[in-house]
Structure formats: structure tokens, C-alpha cells
């Protein structure tokens, strides 16, 4: 969950502007003593959103923007939390998508070789907030840029299965096995990670796929249908 609050902002009584300003000053003093802590910056942004009333989202965005303008080195963490705030709490999917594009551009500008973290989040985001076309576009881009990352490959398999296309999901899994087999260890470690990540997503897939919610999670009635291939990993 990171720095996020699980309680909607509307549950809390908003603080007045003076109290919020005091909180901001206290945060700045603490950051001057122990600077650049991504979790603290994001927690402060969520505090401002939660207790800021009508001005809360503006204050939260200002905190995130300051963090992304060099105050915090761990910018991927900040982008993740900012995207969550916009998409989940505020409900502004386009604002969240702009942050996602900005994150990708920043990785490119920094010459980042490891884009796996970004692409895992990008695929999850489009799966949750986009449509089948945007989710598959993210899957294709992720595989193109991170062909031998087991985590990215697993997320792409999950996306295809969650979209309801079991044939494409199986094809994505087979392609992942072939790609990971080219690793120095023959793919052993990568395949183990791939399968473990798919096992960790099993419950989610059962809820997302046809009849999964009413049959797949109830072991007592498993005999009503044959197990799907990903349930046997």
C-alpha cells in the first residue's frame, strides 16, 4: 500500500488553512534534517489530500510535484503513489495517465536500462483503468522493451488472462518460456520467478475469469470444471 490511506478523504473533518500551513512548515523542517525520504513525501501528500478539504488535491499535487522536481531521488516510488492518488482517490484517470507518460519519459532521459518496474505498473494501470486495446498496447510495449524480465512477462500473461483470452494468455506464457530459456542459466531462475508470480496472481485471475468468482475460489466445487493450465503451475 505504500504511503496511501485506505480511508476515503470524505470520512475526515478537513483542517483549516492555518493548520495545514503549520503541517507544511513542520514537514519542511523535518525534510531539511533528513532530506529526500520518498515515503515521507508521499505520506505528506496523502495527508494534505485527506485533510485539505476542497484545497486538498491542489496541496497534494504540489507536494508530489516538488518531490519530482529533484527533492526525492526515488522518483519511481513518487510516480507510483501520485498515479494511485489520481486514478484511485481522485478518479482522474487522464491525470494519472499523464504522470505515467512523464515517468516513462523521465526514465528515457535518464538513460535507464531497467524499465521493468515501469512496465509492470503500466500494464497493471491499463488493465485497471484502460480498455482491452490500451492494455494490449502496454503488453506489447512491455515485452518489446523487457523481453527477458520474468516479472514483466508474468504481468503480461496475467493481463491476457484477465482480459478473458486464454489462448493469448497461453501464447504469452509459451513466449515467455522461450525468451527466458536464453538466459545464462538456461532460464531456470527466470522460469521459477515467472511461475511463482503467476501463482501469486491465481486468486486475482480466478476472480477475473469466467465463473472464477463463484467456482474457482471454492475448492469444494472444483470438480464442476477441469482446472485451467495456470491453476496447475
PDB file of C-alpha atoms in Angstrom:
ATOM      1  CA  UNK A   1       0.000   0.000   0.000  1.00  0.00           C
ATOM      2  CA  UNK A   2       2.929   2.367   0.466  1.00  0.00           C
ATOM      3  CA  UNK A   3       2.101   5.827   1.802  1.00  0.00           C
ATOM      4  CA  UNK A   4      -1.582   5.569   0.927  1.00  0.00           C
ATOM      5  CA  UNK A   5      -4.529   5.777   3.259  1.00  0.00           C
ATOM      6  CA  UNK A   6      -7.209   3.112   2.986  1.00  0.00           C
ATOM      7  CA  UNK A   7      -9.866   5.510   4.315  1.00  0.00           C
ATOM      8  CA  UNK A   8     -11.585   7.956   1.904  1.00  0.00           C
ATOM      9  CA  UNK A   9     -10.794  11.629   2.464  1.00  0.00           C
ATOM     10  CA  UNK A  10     -14.508  12.412   2.848  1.00  0.00           C
ATOM     11  CA  UNK A  11     -14.560  10.490   6.143  1.00  0.00           C
ATOM     12  CA  UNK A  12     -12.341  13.059   7.880  1.00  0.00           C
ATOM     13  CA  UNK A  13     -13.112  16.578   9.046  1.00  0.00           C
ATOM     14  CA  UNK A  14     -10.871  18.892   6.992  1.00  0.00           C
ATOM     15  CA  UNK A  15      -8.318  21.072   8.742  1.00  0.00           C
ATOM     16  CA  UNK A  16      -8.313  24.821   8.262  1.00  0.00           C
ATOM     17  CA  UNK A  17      -5.687  26.551   6.130  1.00  0.00           C
ATOM     18  CA  UNK A  18      -3.609  27.649   9.128  1.00  0.00           C
ATOM     19  CA  UNK A  19      -3.341  24.093  10.442  1.00  0.00           C
ATOM     20  CA  UNK A  20      -2.357  22.823   7.002  1.00  0.00           C
ATOM     21  CA  UNK A  21       0.279  25.550   6.706  1.00  0.00           C
ATOM     22  CA  UNK A  22       1.667  24.555  10.104  1.00  0.00           C
ATOM     23  CA  UNK A  23       1.831  20.955   8.953  1.00  0.00           C
ATOM     24  CA  UNK A  24       3.649  22.011   5.786  1.00  0.00           C
ATOM     25  CA  UNK A  25       6.225  24.019   7.733  1.00  0.00           C
ATOM     26  CA  UNK A  26       6.820  21.131  10.137  1.00  0.00           C
ATOM     27  CA  UNK A  27       7.296  18.791   7.193  1.00  0.00           C
ATOM     28  CA  UNK A  28       9.811  21.127   5.562  1.00  0.00           C
ATOM     29  CA  UNK A  29      11.817  21.383   8.780  1.00  0.00           C
ATOM     30  CA  UNK A  30      11.918  17.618   9.145  1.00  0.00           C
ATOM     31  CA  UNK A  31      12.904  17.186   5.492  1.00  0.00           C
ATOM     32  CA  UNK A  32      15.762  19.650   5.951  1.00  0.00           C
ATOM     33  CA  UNK A  33      17.098  17.449   8.764  1.00  0.00           C
ATOM     34  CA  UNK A  34      16.603  14.121   6.982  1.00  0.00           C
ATOM     35  CA  UNK A  35      16.025  15.000   3.324  1.00  0.00           C
ATOM     36  CA  UNK A  36      14.614  13.140   0.376  1.00  0.00           C
ATOM     37  CA  UNK A  37      12.670  10.315   2.001  1.00  0.00           C
ATOM     38  CA  UNK A  38      10.205   9.189  -0.669  1.00  0.00           C
ATOM     39  CA  UNK A  39       7.811   7.515   1.768  1.00  0.00           C
ATOM     40  CA  UNK A  40       7.642  10.625   3.960  1.00  0.00           C
ATOM     41  CA  UNK A  41       6.995  12.902   0.979  1.00  0.00           C
ATOM     42  CA  UNK A  42       4.218  10.690  -0.313  1.00  0.00           C
ATOM     43  CA  UNK A  43       2.677  10.282   3.140  1.00  0.00           C
ATOM     44  CA  UNK A  44       2.651  14.063   3.463  1.00  0.00           C
ATOM     45  CA  UNK A  45       0.943  14.407   0.079  1.00  0.00           C
ATOM     46  CA  UNK A  46      -1.766  11.937   1.087  1.00  0.00           C
ATOM     47  CA  UNK A  47      -2.197  13.760   4.400  1.00  0.00           C
ATOM     48  CA  UNK A  48      -2.781  17.019   2.533  1.00  0.00           C
ATOM     49  CA  UNK A  49      -5.301  15.345   0.257  1.00  0.00           C
ATOM     50  CA  UNK A  50      -7.096  13.641   3.147  1.00  0.00           C
ATOM     51  CA  UNK A  51      -7.344  16.649   5.470  1.00  0.00           C
ATOM     52  CA  UNK A  52      -7.166  19.524   2.991  1.00  0.00           C
ATOM     53  CA  UNK A  53     -10.831  19.667   2.082  1.00  0.00           C
ATOM     54  CA  UNK A  54     -11.512  21.346  -1.258  1.00  0.00           C
ATOM     55  CA  UNK A  55      -7.906  22.537  -1.452  1.00  0.00           C
ATOM     56  CA  UNK A  56      -6.507  19.132  -0.567  1.00  0.00           C
ATOM     57  CA  UNK A  57      -5.880  17.837  -4.066  1.00  0.00           C
ATOM     58  CA  UNK A  58      -4.065  21.032  -5.038  1.00  0.00           C
ATOM     59  CA  UNK A  59      -1.839  20.824  -1.987  1.00  0.00           C
ATOM     60  CA  UNK A  60      -1.176  17.118  -2.570  1.00  0.00           C
ATOM     61  CA  UNK A  61      -0.243  17.706  -6.194  1.00  0.00           C
ATOM     62  CA  UNK A  62       2.117  20.487  -5.151  1.00  0.00           C
ATOM     63  CA  UNK A  63       3.883  18.123  -2.752  1.00  0.00           C
ATOM     64  CA  UNK A  64       4.225  15.439  -5.407  1.00  0.00           C
ATOM     65  CA  UNK A  65       5.486  17.975  -7.939  1.00  0.00           C
ATOM     66  CA  UNK A  66       8.124  19.295  -5.542  1.00  0.00           C
ATOM     67  CA  UNK A  67       9.259  15.736  -4.864  1.00  0.00           C
ATOM     68  CA  UNK A  68       9.551  15.035  -8.584  1.00  0.00           C
ATOM     69  CA  UNK A  69      11.487  18.235  -9.242  1.00  0.00           C
ATOM     70  CA  UNK A  70      14.552  16.891  -7.525  1.00  0.00           C
ATOM     71  CA  UNK A  71      13.687  16.752  -3.845  1.00  0.00           C
ATOM     72  CA  UNK A  72      13.459  12.940  -3.882  1.00  0.00           C
ATOM     73  CA  UNK A  73      15.872  10.621  -5.690  1.00  0.00           C
ATOM     74  CA  UNK A  74      13.493   7.650  -5.759  1.00  0.00           C
ATOM     75  CA  UNK A  75      11.212   9.152  -8.392  1.00  0.00           C
ATOM     76  CA  UNK A  76       9.601   5.815  -9.440  1.00  0.00           C
ATOM     77  CA  UNK A  77       8.125   5.463  -5.941  1.00  0.00           C
ATOM     78  CA  UNK A  78       6.750   9.006  -6.096  1.00  0.00           C
ATOM     79  CA  UNK A  79       5.220   8.427  -9.522  1.00  0.00           C
ATOM     80  CA  UNK A  80       3.543   5.227  -8.323  1.00  0.00           C
ATOM     81  CA  UNK A  81       1.947   6.975  -5.357  1.00  0.00           C
ATOM     82  CA  UNK A  82       0.937  10.014  -7.410  1.00  0.00           C
ATOM     83  CA  UNK A  83      -0.645   7.820 -10.065  1.00  0.00           C
ATOM     84  CA  UNK A  84      -2.541   5.914  -7.386  1.00  0.00           C
ATOM     85  CA  UNK A  85      -3.853   9.144  -5.874  1.00  0.00           C
ATOM     86  CA  UNK A  86      -5.069  10.496  -9.214  1.00  0.00           C
ATOM     87  CA  UNK A  87      -6.612   7.275 -10.506  1.00  0.00           C
ATOM     88  CA  UNK A  88      -7.957   5.689  -7.323  1.00  0.00           C
ATOM     89  CA  UNK A  89      -8.734   8.526  -4.911  1.00  0.00           C
ATOM     90  CA  UNK A  90      -9.429  11.487  -7.203  1.00  0.00           C
ATOM     91  CA  UNK A  91     -10.773   9.441 -10.106  1.00  0.00           C
ATOM     92  CA  UNK A  92      -8.876  11.472 -12.702  1.00  0.00           C
ATOM     93  CA  UNK A  93      -7.567   8.709 -14.952  1.00  0.00           C
ATOM     94  CA  UNK A  94      -6.204  11.105 -17.560  1.00  0.00           C
ATOM     95  CA  UNK A  95      -4.148  12.942 -14.943  1.00  0.00           C
ATOM     96  CA  UNK A  96      -2.813   9.572 -13.805  1.00  0.00           C
ATOM     97  CA  UNK A  97      -2.001   8.609 -17.385  1.00  0.00           C
ATOM     98  CA  UNK A  98      -0.104  11.873 -17.874  1.00  0.00           C
ATOM     99  CA  UNK A  99       2.019  11.009 -14.852  1.00  0.00           C
ATOM    100  CA  UNK A 100       2.615   7.560 -16.313  1.00  0.00           C
ATOM    101  CA  UNK A 101       3.842   9.074 -19.593  1.00  0.00           C
ATOM    102  CA  UNK A 102       6.006  11.527 -17.683  1.00  0.00           C
ATOM    103  CA  UNK A 103       7.543   8.667 -15.712  1.00  0.00           C
ATOM    104  CA  UNK A 104       8.397   6.846 -18.957  1.00  0.00           C
ATOM    105  CA  UNK A 105       9.937   9.984 -20.474  1.00  0.00           C
ATOM    106  CA  UNK A 106      11.999  10.582 -17.370  1.00  0.00           C
ATOM    107  CA  UNK A 107      13.346   7.036 -17.492  1.00  0.00           C
ATOM    108  CA  UNK A 108      14.349   7.594 -21.116  1.00  0.00           C
ATOM    109  CA  UNK A 109      16.000  10.935 -20.337  1.00  0.00           C
ATOM    110  CA  UNK A 110      17.951   9.351 -17.510  1.00  0.00           C
ATOM    111  CA  UNK A 111      19.107   6.556 -19.789  1.00  0.00           C
ATOM    112  CA  UNK A 112      17.599   3.962 -17.502  1.00  0.00           C
ATOM    113  CA  UNK A 113      18.353   0.450 -18.701  1.00  0.00           C
ATOM    114  CA  UNK A 114      15.954  -1.277 -16.335  1.00  0.00           C
ATOM    115  CA  UNK A 115      12.404  -0.318 -17.277  1.00  0.00           C
ATOM    116  CA  UNK A 116      10.811  -3.432 -15.816  1.00  0.00           C
ATOM    117  CA  UNK A 117       9.373  -1.626 -12.790  1.00  0.00           C
ATOM    118  CA  UNK A 118       7.726   0.960 -15.027  1.00  0.00           C
ATOM    119  CA  UNK A 119       6.246  -1.551 -17.452  1.00  0.00           C
ATOM    120  CA  UNK A 120       4.811  -3.774 -14.741  1.00  0.00           C
ATOM    121  CA  UNK A 121       2.954  -0.758 -13.381  1.00  0.00           C
ATOM    122  CA  UNK A 122       1.962   0.452 -16.851  1.00  0.00           C
ATOM    123  CA  UNK A 123       0.364  -2.886 -17.748  1.00  0.00           C
ATOM    124  CA  UNK A 124      -1.459  -3.045 -14.400  1.00  0.00           C
ATOM    125  CA  UNK A 125      -2.669   0.527 -14.841  1.00  0.00           C
ATOM    126  CA  UNK A 126      -4.115  -0.039 -18.311  1.00  0.00           C
ATOM    127  CA  UNK A 127      -5.675  -3.305 -17.197  1.00  0.00           C
ATOM    128  CA  UNK A 128      -7.455  -1.500 -14.345  1.00  0.00           C
ATOM    129  CA  UNK A 129      -8.220   1.871 -15.922  1.00  0.00           C
ATOM    130  CA  UNK A 130      -7.976   1.429 -19.681  1.00  0.00           C
ATOM    131  CA  UNK A 131      -9.624  -0.897 -22.170  1.00  0.00           C
ATOM    132  CA  UNK A 132      -8.517  -4.081 -23.898  1.00  0.00           C
ATOM    133  CA  UNK A 133      -6.798  -2.130 -26.662  1.00  0.00           C
ATOM    134  CA  UNK A 134      -4.749   0.062 -24.329  1.00  0.00           C
ATOM    135  CA  UNK A 135      -3.901  -2.899 -22.085  1.00  0.00           C
ATOM    136  CA  UNK A 136      -2.630  -4.947 -25.026  1.00  0.00           C
ATOM    137  CA  UNK A 137      -0.676  -1.974 -26.352  1.00  0.00           C
ATOM    138  CA  UNK A 138       1.050  -1.762 -22.968  1.00  0.00           C
ATOM    139  CA  UNK A 139       1.686  -5.522 -23.036  1.00  0.00           C
ATOM    140  CA  UNK A 140       3.288  -5.315 -26.488  1.00  0.00           C
ATOM    141  CA  UNK A 141       5.492  -2.384 -25.485  1.00  0.00           C
ATOM    142  CA  UNK A 142       6.499  -4.060 -22.228  1.00  0.00           C
ATOM    143  CA  UNK A 143       7.543  -7.279 -23.960  1.00  0.00           C
ATOM    144  CA  UNK A 144       9.457  -5.334 -26.612  1.00  0.00           C
ATOM    145  CA  UNK A 145      11.472  -3.383 -24.035  1.00  0.00           C
ATOM    146  CA  UNK A 146      11.883  -6.052 -21.335  1.00  0.00           C
ATOM    147  CA  UNK A 147      11.770  -9.391 -23.164  1.00  0.00           C
ATOM    148  CA  UNK A 148      13.743 -11.305 -20.547  1.00  0.00           C
ATOM    149  CA  UNK A 149      12.297  -9.894 -17.362  1.00  0.00           C
ATOM    150  CA  UNK A 150      10.250 -12.603 -15.671  1.00  0.00           C
ATOM    151  CA  UNK A 151       8.158 -10.093 -13.719  1.00  0.00           C
ATOM    152  CA  UNK A 152       7.164  -8.192 -16.854  1.00  0.00           C
ATOM    153  CA  UNK A 153       6.422 -11.417 -18.703  1.00  0.00           C
ATOM    154  CA  UNK A 154       4.249 -12.671 -15.843  1.00  0.00           C
ATOM    155  CA  UNK A 155       2.301  -9.413 -15.717  1.00  0.00           C
ATOM    156  CA  UNK A 156       1.666  -9.640 -19.452  1.00  0.00           C
ATOM    157  CA  UNK A 157       0.371 -13.209 -19.128  1.00  0.00           C
ATOM    158  CA  UNK A 158      -1.887 -12.088 -16.279  1.00  0.00           C
ATOM    159  CA  UNK A 159      -3.194  -9.226 -18.417  1.00  0.00           C
ATOM    160  CA  UNK A 160      -4.155 -11.514 -21.305  1.00  0.00           C
ATOM    161  CA  UNK A 161      -5.887 -13.962 -18.977  1.00  0.00           C
ATOM    162  CA  UNK A 162      -7.703 -11.187 -17.115  1.00  0.00           C
ATOM    163  CA  UNK A 163      -8.937  -9.843 -20.464  1.00  0.00           C
ATOM    164  CA  UNK A 164     -10.551 -13.236 -20.996  1.00  0.00           C
ATOM    165  CA  UNK A 165      -8.380 -14.536 -23.835  1.00  0.00           C
ATOM    166  CA  UNK A 166      -6.974 -17.831 -22.579  1.00  0.00           C
ATOM    167  CA  UNK A 167      -5.383 -18.665 -25.927  1.00  0.00           C
ATOM    168  CA  UNK A 168      -3.452 -15.399 -25.948  1.00  0.00           C
ATOM    169  CA  UNK A 169      -2.558 -15.932 -22.305  1.00  0.00           C
ATOM    170  CA  UNK A 170      -1.131 -19.360 -23.063  1.00  0.00           C
ATOM    171  CA  UNK A 171       0.737 -17.988 -26.083  1.00  0.00           C
ATOM    172  CA  UNK A 172       2.203 -15.225 -23.915  1.00  0.00           C
ATOM    173  CA  UNK A 173       3.299 -17.817 -21.366  1.00  0.00           C
ATOM    174  CA  UNK A 174       4.936 -20.015 -24.011  1.00  0.00           C
ATOM    175  CA  UNK A 175       6.702 -16.974 -25.485  1.00  0.00           C
ATOM    176  CA  UNK A 176       7.947 -16.066 -22.006  1.00  0.00           C
ATOM    177  CA  UNK A 177       9.369 -19.557 -21.514  1.00  0.00           C
ATOM    178  CA  UNK A 178      11.176 -19.339 -24.850  1.00  0.00           C
ATOM    179  CA  UNK A 179      12.607 -15.903 -24.072  1.00  0.00           C
ATOM    180  CA  UNK A 180      13.763 -16.832 -20.582  1.00  0.00           C
ATOM    181  CA  UNK A 181      15.407 -20.016 -21.871  1.00  0.00           C
ATOM    182  CA  UNK A 182      18.042 -17.799 -23.477  1.00  0.00           C
ATOM    183  CA  UNK A 183      19.389 -16.635 -20.104  1.00  0.00           C
ATOM    184  CA  UNK A 184      22.825 -17.704 -18.924  1.00  0.00           C
ATOM    185  CA  UNK A 185      21.379 -20.312 -16.564  1.00  0.00           C
ATOM    186  CA  UNK A 186      19.175 -21.784 -19.257  1.00  0.00           C
ATOM    187  CA  UNK A 187      16.165 -19.938 -17.914  1.00  0.00           C
ATOM    188  CA  UNK A 188      15.917 -21.861 -14.664  1.00  0.00           C
ATOM    189  CA  UNK A 189      15.735 -18.895 -12.296  1.00  0.00           C
ATOM    190  CA  UNK A 190      13.612 -16.829 -14.669  1.00  0.00           C
ATOM    191  CA  UNK A 191      11.094 -19.618 -15.206  1.00  0.00           C
ATOM    192  CA  UNK A 192      10.840 -20.177 -11.461  1.00  0.00           C
ATOM    193  CA  UNK A 193      10.113 -16.475 -10.935  1.00  0.00           C
ATOM    194  CA  UNK A 194       7.611 -16.445 -13.803  1.00  0.00           C
ATOM    195  CA  UNK A 195       5.666 -19.377 -12.368  1.00  0.00           C
ATOM    196  CA  UNK A 196       5.808 -18.032  -8.827  1.00  0.00           C
ATOM    197  CA  UNK A 197       4.407 -14.669  -9.908  1.00  0.00           C
ATOM    198  CA  UNK A 198       1.599 -16.404 -11.768  1.00  0.00           C
ATOM    199  CA  UNK A 199       0.829 -18.496  -8.692  1.00  0.00           C
ATOM    200  CA  UNK A 200       0.651 -15.309  -6.616  1.00  0.00           C
ATOM    201  CA  UNK A 201      -1.899 -13.922  -9.100  1.00  0.00           C
ATOM    202  CA  UNK A 202      -4.025 -17.071  -9.089  1.00  0.00           C
ATOM    203  CA  UNK A 203      -6.719 -15.711  -6.790  1.00  0.00           C
ATOM    204  CA  UNK A 204      -6.996 -12.499  -8.812  1.00  0.00           C
ATOM    205  CA  UNK A 205      -7.312 -14.473 -12.042  1.00  0.00           C
ATOM    206  CA  UNK A 206      -9.983 -16.718 -10.569  1.00  0.00           C
ATOM    207  CA  UNK A 207     -11.999 -13.632  -9.680  1.00  0.00           C
ATOM    208  CA  UNK A 208     -11.486 -12.037 -13.100  1.00  0.00           C
ATOM    209  CA  UNK A 209     -12.071 -15.004 -15.406  1.00  0.00           C
ATOM    210  CA  UNK A 210     -15.389 -16.591 -16.296  1.00  0.00           C
ATOM    211  CA  UNK A 211     -17.078 -18.300 -13.348  1.00  0.00           C
ATOM    212  CA  UNK A 212     -13.917 -17.747 -11.335  1.00  0.00           C
ATOM    213  CA  UNK A 213     -15.554 -15.812  -8.558  1.00  0.00           C
ATOM    214  CA  UNK A 214     -18.227 -18.400  -7.836  1.00  0.00           C
ATOM    215  CA  UNK A 215     -16.406 -21.626  -8.662  1.00  0.00           C
ATOM    216  CA  UNK A 216     -12.689 -21.145  -8.767  1.00  0.00           C
ATOM    217  CA  UNK A 217     -12.321 -19.909  -5.204  1.00  0.00           C
ATOM    218  CA  UNK A 218     -14.472 -22.654  -3.752  1.00  0.00           C
ATOM    219  CA  UNK A 219     -12.404 -25.841  -3.610  1.00  0.00           C
ATOM    220  CA  UNK A 220     -15.438 -27.822  -2.731  1.00  0.00           C
ATOM    221  CA  UNK A 221     -16.841 -27.348  -6.249  1.00  0.00           C
ATOM    222  CA  UNK A 222     -13.631 -27.637  -8.259  1.00  0.00           C
ATOM    223  CA  UNK A 223     -14.873 -30.925  -9.717  1.00  0.00           C
ATOM    224  CA  UNK A 224     -17.528 -28.987 -11.691  1.00  0.00           C
ATOM    225  CA  UNK A 225     -14.902 -27.896 -14.201  1.00  0.00           C
ATOM    226  CA  UNK A 226     -11.436 -29.057 -15.264  1.00  0.00           C
ATOM    227  CA  UNK A 227      -8.546 -26.988 -13.886  1.00  0.00           C
ATOM    228  CA  UNK A 228      -7.136 -24.375 -16.209  1.00  0.00           C
ATOM    229  CA  UNK A 229      -3.467 -24.596 -17.151  1.00  0.00           C
ATOM    230  CA  UNK A 230      -2.392 -21.669 -14.984  1.00  0.00           C
ATOM    231  CA  UNK A 231      -4.073 -23.214 -11.946  1.00  0.00           C
ATOM    232  CA  UNK A 232      -1.734 -26.189 -12.250  1.00  0.00           C
ATOM    233  CA  UNK A 233       1.557 -24.274 -12.157  1.00  0.00           C
TER     234      UNK A 233
END
